[in-house]
Amino acid sequence: MTIYFPSVENQVAYEGAQSKNPLAYKYYDADRVVGGKTMKEILRFSVCYWHTFKGTGIDPFGWGEYHRPWDRSQDPMQRAFHTLEAAFELFQKLGVPYYCFHDRDIAPEGATFKESCDNLEKVVARAKEMQTATGVKLLWGTANLFSNPRYTHGGASNPDAHIHAYGAAQVKHALDATYELGGENYVFWGGREGYDTWLNTNMKHEREQIARFFHMVIDYAKRIGFTGQFLIEPKPKEPTKHQYDFDSATVLDFLREFDLIDHFKLNIEANHATLAGHTFEHELTVCSDAGKLGSIDANRGDYLLGWDTDQFPNDLAEITRAMLVVLKQGGLGSGGLNFDAKVRRGSVDTEDILHAHIGGMDIFAHALLIAQQILDDGEWDAILKKRYASYQTGVGQEIMNGTATLESLEAWVLQQEEPVVTSGQQELIENLFNSYH
Ligand code: XLS
Ligand code: NI
Ligand code: NI
């Protein structure tokens, strides 16, 4: 059997923060209990198939660069099987419990729709054996309704009903595959569900088409007994200028408008949040407050670049804030932390893939420890409680329980002196956060 990641013999080990071994975890200690659960249970790491195994390093100015050893056969099905072997080798070496894929990542598209479906079924059968043999599970599956040129004008939102139907048929099979592999979630990222010019677009029609599409999916899932969580992944732009699923608030509104809210949660990607002009923690909080934070695509953007650079996360302060949202809502449920991230074009060695994931897992593990400390310590919580304390009693309580009226508040205000502004203590809190290690 070919060994694809020879620099790790068995499994990446936890060696502690003092270790100088680049191929060891400094913080991720799978069985360490943090706040009552193990790191493995809380973090639920997942490796993504597309960037890690199918990424070639291609960019608009240069073709593929990596020539991965699992991607060299002339026969596309052989490539798919070799990739599966490489993938499961990496999952096990990293000790991650989950992976994610698009249908077209794991199996090649055939000459006809039927052939594509057959290819998928064959690879899924093999993947199922490998899952059983290794215990690695599928976090989520999804369908690629954006790479093939047929989807140039969209998948579910396509102005041509034939292509909408094609997309529906493709999702049917991707859902079958996810179900067959025990996938715990199913994701919709609206690849080309958006538009480039208002001049040729009937937005109302397209949004209604998408809603109809989702209703068909829900009905079908019910018929086959798929009980995984459906997730929508917002992104504001790229590939189209106006993506319909701009950000969390937009998606939640869409779900409510079309009576879909009970069937979906959201999958929040850090880089998509920043592209929408929000922070990662803002998007997580919008979802969490609505009871809709289902899963996370863990990555980061570059603050100087306006596109989805999909870099591996490495900002401890940002990830700590993200973990605070996750811990406060009691974990991610059936979701997880999926590294929707790619090594840079210049990182041409397969070993770079190991460093990338090890670093990403360690940042989250480290952030988890700090976030738990912040919660246990209680100081941050006390500052926040104090800031809103005036809503606990008197007029504040009346506002919150709905007994206040504009008249009653006017009468109260007339009896008071001018209100005094109290400090928001931003610098104090920033220093407090920096005091945890
Ligand atoms: C692209 C998205 C995509 C989804 C899965 O920007 O992040 O990778 O996660 O379709
Ligand atoms: Ni993503
Ligand atoms: Ni992305």
XYZ file of C-alpha atoms and ligand atoms in Angstrom:
449
model
C 0.000 0.000 0.000
C 1.256 3.472 -0.862
C 2.034 5.725 2.075
C 1.060 9.292 1.217
C 2.047 11.097 4.412
C 5.312 9.406 5.403
C 6.516 12.094 7.799
C 4.109 10.812 10.459
C 4.436 7.141 11.162
C 1.336 6.408 13.232
C -0.521 9.351 14.622
C 0.360 12.924 15.472
C 0.902 12.869 19.240
C 0.164 15.429 21.916
C 3.485 16.537 23.359
C 2.533 19.703 25.245
C 3.279 23.394 24.783
C 6.999 23.019 25.403
C 7.516 20.573 22.538
C 9.661 21.718 19.628
C 8.426 18.915 17.381
C 6.556 20.567 14.483
C 4.618 17.356 13.849
C 3.163 17.147 17.368
C 0.182 18.789 19.034
C 1.079 21.419 21.581
C -2.492 21.944 22.830
C -4.799 19.399 21.204
C -5.003 16.554 23.693
C -8.040 14.621 22.426
C -9.035 13.061 25.752
C -8.372 16.075 27.959
C -11.555 17.127 29.721
C -12.460 20.811 29.478
C -15.605 21.959 31.277
C -16.990 18.416 31.521
C -16.333 17.183 27.961
C -13.237 15.970 26.117
C -11.537 18.182 23.572
C -12.436 15.640 20.924
C -16.132 15.848 21.829
C -16.206 19.639 21.906
C -14.098 20.425 18.851
C -15.350 17.706 16.487
C -12.678 18.419 13.873
C -13.254 17.626 10.241
C -10.959 17.622 7.204
C -12.435 18.910 3.951
C -11.937 16.878 0.824
C -11.922 19.648 -1.758
C -9.031 21.857 -0.674
C -6.959 19.202 1.016
C -7.119 16.454 -1.584
C -8.483 18.037 -4.736
C -6.875 21.459 -4.493
C -4.202 21.875 -7.124
C -2.881 25.315 -6.214
C -4.502 26.794 -9.320
C -5.161 30.562 -9.305
C -6.276 33.031 -12.000
C -2.664 33.534 -13.068
C -1.293 30.028 -12.958
C -2.257 26.427 -13.397
C -2.108 23.533 -10.949
C 1.089 23.199 -9.007
C 0.912 20.326 -6.536
C 0.713 17.095 -8.593
C -0.306 15.122 -5.508
C 0.771 11.481 -5.500
C -2.847 10.312 -5.156
C -3.904 12.339 -8.183
C -1.650 10.913 -10.867
C -3.451 7.963 -12.451
C -4.797 8.446 -15.989
C -8.061 6.820 -14.918
C -10.365 9.195 -13.019
C -11.933 6.381 -10.964
C -8.489 5.146 -9.966
C -7.642 8.687 -8.909
C -10.807 8.732 -6.801
C -9.866 5.491 -5.045
C -6.264 6.583 -4.490
C -7.557 9.851 -3.066
C -9.799 7.939 -0.652
C -6.766 6.025 0.591
C -4.754 9.194 1.045
C -7.707 10.856 2.749
C -8.300 8.124 5.294
C -4.573 7.906 5.963
C -4.538 11.626 6.780
C -7.721 11.478 8.912
C -6.221 8.720 11.003
C -2.791 10.280 11.299
C -4.312 13.531 12.484
C -6.796 11.716 14.713
C -9.751 13.730 13.400
C -13.175 12.154 13.875
C -14.823 13.630 10.746
C -14.515 14.595 7.091
C -16.680 16.481 4.564
C -17.066 16.335 0.783
C -18.870 17.562 -2.312
C -20.183 14.758 -4.528
C -17.779 15.783 -7.299
C -14.755 15.784 -4.977
C -15.012 12.145 -4.071
C -16.166 10.827 -7.456
C -15.488 12.125 -10.959
C -18.231 13.455 -13.172
C -19.009 11.013 -15.986
C -19.984 11.594 -19.615
C -23.683 11.439 -18.687
C -25.700 12.143 -15.551
C -26.254 8.419 -15.125
C -22.520 7.745 -15.319
C -21.823 10.433 -12.720
C -24.348 8.815 -10.367
C -22.801 5.377 -10.882
C -19.321 6.754 -10.178
C -20.564 8.320 -6.986
C -22.206 5.111 -5.825
C -19.028 3.110 -6.401
C -16.849 5.512 -4.448
C -19.420 5.790 -1.661
C -19.411 2.003 -1.262
C -15.638 2.077 -0.798
C -15.804 5.091 1.519
C -18.320 3.252 3.655
C -15.924 0.341 4.105
C -13.150 2.716 5.049
C -15.341 4.532 7.562
C -16.229 1.225 9.176
C -12.611 0.104 9.262
C -11.302 3.353 10.773
C -14.203 4.789 12.776
C -13.881 8.103 10.909
C -17.318 9.588 10.248
C -18.924 11.935 7.756
C -19.715 15.353 9.246
C -21.540 16.502 6.131
C -21.961 15.970 2.456
C -22.954 18.477 -0.194
C -23.452 18.721 -3.949
C -21.259 20.802 -6.218
C -23.708 22.882 -8.254
C -21.150 25.452 -9.330
C -18.012 24.013 -10.995
C -19.471 22.466 -14.131
C -20.157 25.119 -16.812
C -23.811 24.026 -16.957
C -24.255 25.869 -13.647
C -22.834 29.143 -14.938
C -26.149 30.939 -14.295
C -26.896 29.126 -11.056
C -28.159 25.834 -9.674
C -31.507 26.130 -7.883
C -31.718 29.787 -8.958
C -31.021 29.073 -12.631
C -33.312 30.901 -15.097
C -33.548 27.640 -17.068
C -35.882 25.078 -15.440
C -33.931 22.247 -17.082
C -30.821 23.172 -15.126
C -32.808 23.664 -11.926
C -34.104 20.121 -12.450
C -30.598 18.824 -13.127
C -29.421 20.387 -9.875
C -32.338 18.806 -8.025
C -31.497 15.391 -9.455
C -27.861 15.852 -8.470
C -28.760 16.871 -4.905
C -30.991 13.792 -4.653
C -27.945 11.605 -5.244
C -25.666 13.654 -2.994
C -28.229 13.301 -0.231
C -28.462 9.564 -0.860
C -24.667 9.365 -0.574
C -24.666 11.382 2.643
C -27.410 9.199 4.086
C -25.639 6.019 3.052
C -22.476 7.200 4.822
C -24.294 8.210 7.994
C -23.591 11.914 7.416
C -24.658 13.922 10.444
C -25.489 17.036 8.429
C -26.066 18.114 4.846
C -24.806 21.507 3.653
C -26.005 23.978 1.053
C -23.514 26.610 0.123
C -25.150 28.673 -2.610
C -22.269 28.336 -5.048
C -23.658 30.239 -8.020
C -26.984 31.080 -6.372
C -26.737 34.785 -7.019
C -26.469 37.192 -9.909
C -24.041 39.495 -11.642
C -26.386 42.069 -13.143
C -29.810 43.358 -12.210
C -30.455 43.901 -15.927
C -31.074 40.216 -16.660
C -32.319 39.017 -13.290
C -35.757 38.388 -11.792
C -34.713 38.229 -8.175
C -38.136 37.444 -6.794
C -38.464 34.496 -9.135
C -35.008 33.176 -8.335
C -35.493 33.374 -4.573
C -38.808 31.549 -4.903
C -37.158 28.852 -7.008
C -34.527 28.320 -4.322
C -37.216 28.040 -1.662
C -39.117 25.473 -3.741
C -35.884 23.550 -4.189
C -35.334 23.386 -0.421
C -38.911 22.250 0.187
C -38.390 19.406 -2.283
C -35.188 18.429 -0.479
C -36.937 18.358 2.896
C -39.758 16.234 1.506
C -37.303 13.816 -0.062
C -35.222 13.569 3.130
C -38.371 12.635 4.991
C -39.192 9.943 2.431
C -35.776 8.287 2.695
C -35.502 8.752 6.465
C -32.523 11.124 6.457
C -32.557 12.794 9.874
C -29.293 14.749 9.658
C -29.286 18.495 10.138
C -29.630 20.680 7.032
C -27.258 23.632 7.033
C -26.988 26.746 4.877
C -23.599 28.399 4.575
C -23.799 32.155 3.945
C -21.314 33.978 1.736
C -21.772 37.531 0.432
C -19.963 37.417 -2.907
C -17.758 35.220 -5.049
C -18.388 33.664 -7.465
C -21.318 35.998 -8.215
C -21.437 39.659 -7.357
C -24.642 39.324 -5.292
C -24.905 35.965 -3.540
C -28.444 35.416 -2.232
C -27.154 34.002 1.074
C -25.258 37.193 1.907
C -24.843 36.689 5.641
C -26.546 35.044 8.623
C -29.225 37.677 9.038
C -30.140 37.452 5.335
C -30.327 33.658 5.442
C -32.419 33.621 8.608
C -34.822 36.080 7.001
C -35.061 33.939 3.851
C -35.761 30.823 5.929
C -38.504 32.621 7.845
C -40.052 34.126 4.702
C -40.375 30.763 3.002
C -41.402 28.677 6.002
C -38.115 26.771 6.105
C -36.792 27.969 9.448
C -37.560 24.765 11.368
C -35.585 22.633 8.933
C -32.274 24.472 8.795
C -29.398 25.742 10.862
C -26.387 27.652 9.575
C -22.809 26.699 8.833
C -20.654 29.745 9.496
C -17.348 30.199 7.732
C -14.896 32.708 9.201
C -13.717 34.052 5.845
C -17.289 34.483 4.597
C -18.120 36.501 7.703
C -15.251 38.912 7.078
C -16.116 39.164 3.365
C -19.588 40.291 4.452
C -18.007 43.039 6.522
C -18.626 41.269 9.821
C -16.363 39.643 12.347
C -16.414 35.872 12.733
C -17.827 36.215 16.258
C -20.560 38.556 15.016
C -21.856 35.982 12.533
C -21.609 33.183 15.096
C -23.546 35.266 17.601
C -26.322 36.194 15.134
C -26.893 32.467 14.565
C -26.423 31.372 18.125
C -28.883 33.964 19.466
C -31.463 32.603 17.010
C -30.726 29.021 18.126
C -29.362 28.365 14.642
C -25.598 27.931 14.940
C -25.178 24.438 13.531
C -21.603 24.076 12.374
C -18.432 25.984 11.506
C -16.147 26.132 8.484
C -12.890 26.957 10.194
C -10.553 29.184 8.215
C -9.526 32.805 7.942
C -9.208 35.511 5.305
C -6.504 38.052 4.764
C -7.399 41.549 5.937
C -5.706 43.054 2.901
C -7.461 40.884 0.312
C -11.122 41.081 -0.639
C -11.700 37.472 -1.608
C -12.068 34.070 0.024
C -8.429 33.172 0.690
C -9.473 30.179 2.830
C -6.329 30.161 4.964
C -5.928 27.927 7.963
C -6.942 29.665 11.188
C -4.096 30.975 13.327
C -5.339 34.027 15.195
C -5.661 32.938 18.817
C -7.639 35.986 19.930
C -10.215 35.611 17.117
C -10.657 31.893 17.689
C -10.993 32.434 21.446
C -13.937 34.753 20.825
C -15.439 32.139 18.481
C -15.013 29.399 21.087
C -16.739 31.581 23.667
C -19.833 31.660 21.453
C -19.655 27.899 20.962
C -19.179 27.134 24.670
C -21.915 29.530 25.724
C -24.431 27.708 23.556
C -23.274 24.356 24.942
C -21.345 23.095 21.904
C -22.108 22.505 18.251
C -24.526 19.587 18.571
C -24.266 17.493 15.406
C -21.996 20.123 13.794
C -18.254 20.411 13.987
C -15.184 22.414 13.069
C -14.479 21.709 9.434
C -11.210 23.025 8.043
C -12.519 24.588 4.853
C -9.002 25.864 4.310
C -6.177 25.373 1.893
C -2.411 25.577 2.061
C -0.895 28.397 0.022
C -0.014 27.858 -3.623
C 3.654 27.857 -2.715
C 3.227 25.179 -0.049
C 3.857 22.371 -2.485
C 4.793 19.517 -0.137
C 2.250 17.040 1.194
C 3.866 17.661 4.583
C 2.538 21.232 4.425
C -0.948 19.710 4.671
C 0.051 18.137 7.986
C 1.462 21.393 9.368
C -1.658 23.265 8.300
C -4.060 20.924 10.079
C -1.883 20.497 13.154
C -1.689 24.280 13.500
C -5.425 24.729 12.973
C -6.311 22.068 15.525
C -3.853 23.483 18.055
C -5.195 27.021 17.690
C -8.723 25.800 18.409
C -7.586 23.628 21.327
C -5.588 26.511 22.805
C -8.513 28.889 22.286
C -10.839 26.397 23.935
C -8.643 26.317 27.044
C -8.561 30.096 27.213
C -12.294 30.454 26.558
C -13.080 27.969 29.323
C -10.775 29.910 31.683
C -12.579 33.134 30.837
C -15.912 31.511 31.611
C -14.692 29.823 34.817
C -13.097 33.004 36.011
C -16.377 34.899 35.681
C -14.849 38.392 35.453
C -15.947 39.010 31.868
C -19.403 37.755 32.642
C -19.579 40.038 35.674
C -18.624 43.072 33.562
C -21.343 42.266 31.034
C -23.940 41.636 33.744
C -23.118 44.933 35.402
C -23.408 46.759 32.071
C -27.014 45.623 31.656
C -27.926 45.581 35.361
C -30.361 48.502 35.046
C -32.746 46.172 33.189
C -33.029 43.927 36.252
C -35.051 46.263 38.427
C -37.406 49.251 38.306
C -38.053 50.842 34.961
C -35.599 48.498 33.184
C -37.519 45.490 34.387
C -40.756 47.039 33.155
C -39.187 47.549 29.706
C -38.089 43.937 29.563
C -41.330 42.389 30.787
C -43.381 44.501 28.414
C -45.364 46.500 30.967
C -43.683 49.802 30.092
C -45.350 52.178 27.606
C -44.119 55.330 25.962
C -46.318 57.269 28.435
C -45.057 55.447 31.501
C -41.452 55.953 30.399
C -42.106 59.629 29.735
C -43.572 60.058 33.214
C -40.533 58.332 34.710
C -38.011 60.367 32.684
C -39.674 63.619 33.771
C -38.839 62.737 37.374
C -35.162 61.957 36.727
C -32.056 64.049 36.314
C -30.106 63.916 33.000
C -28.740 60.329 32.545
C -25.017 59.803 33.181
C -22.984 57.872 30.573
C -20.957 55.049 32.099
C -17.783 53.654 30.515
C -18.023 50.772 28.055
C -14.592 49.699 29.389
C -13.390 48.405 26.042
C -9.695 48.765 26.910
C -10.161 47.164 30.302
C -11.852 44.158 28.697
C -9.223 43.903 25.962
C -6.525 43.804 28.650
C -8.519 41.255 30.615
C -8.746 38.995 27.538
C -4.999 39.347 26.952
C -4.293 38.285 30.525
C -5.378 34.683 29.847
C -2.873 32.346 28.226
C -16.938 28.202 -0.678
C -17.547 27.408 0.373
C -17.616 25.924 0.084
C -18.595 25.264 1.007
C -19.039 23.923 0.539
O -16.574 29.344 -0.508
O -16.894 27.660 1.574
O -16.370 25.359 0.177
O -18.099 25.145 2.294
O -19.682 23.977 -0.671
Ni -17.163 26.619 3.375
Ni -15.277 29.657 1.528
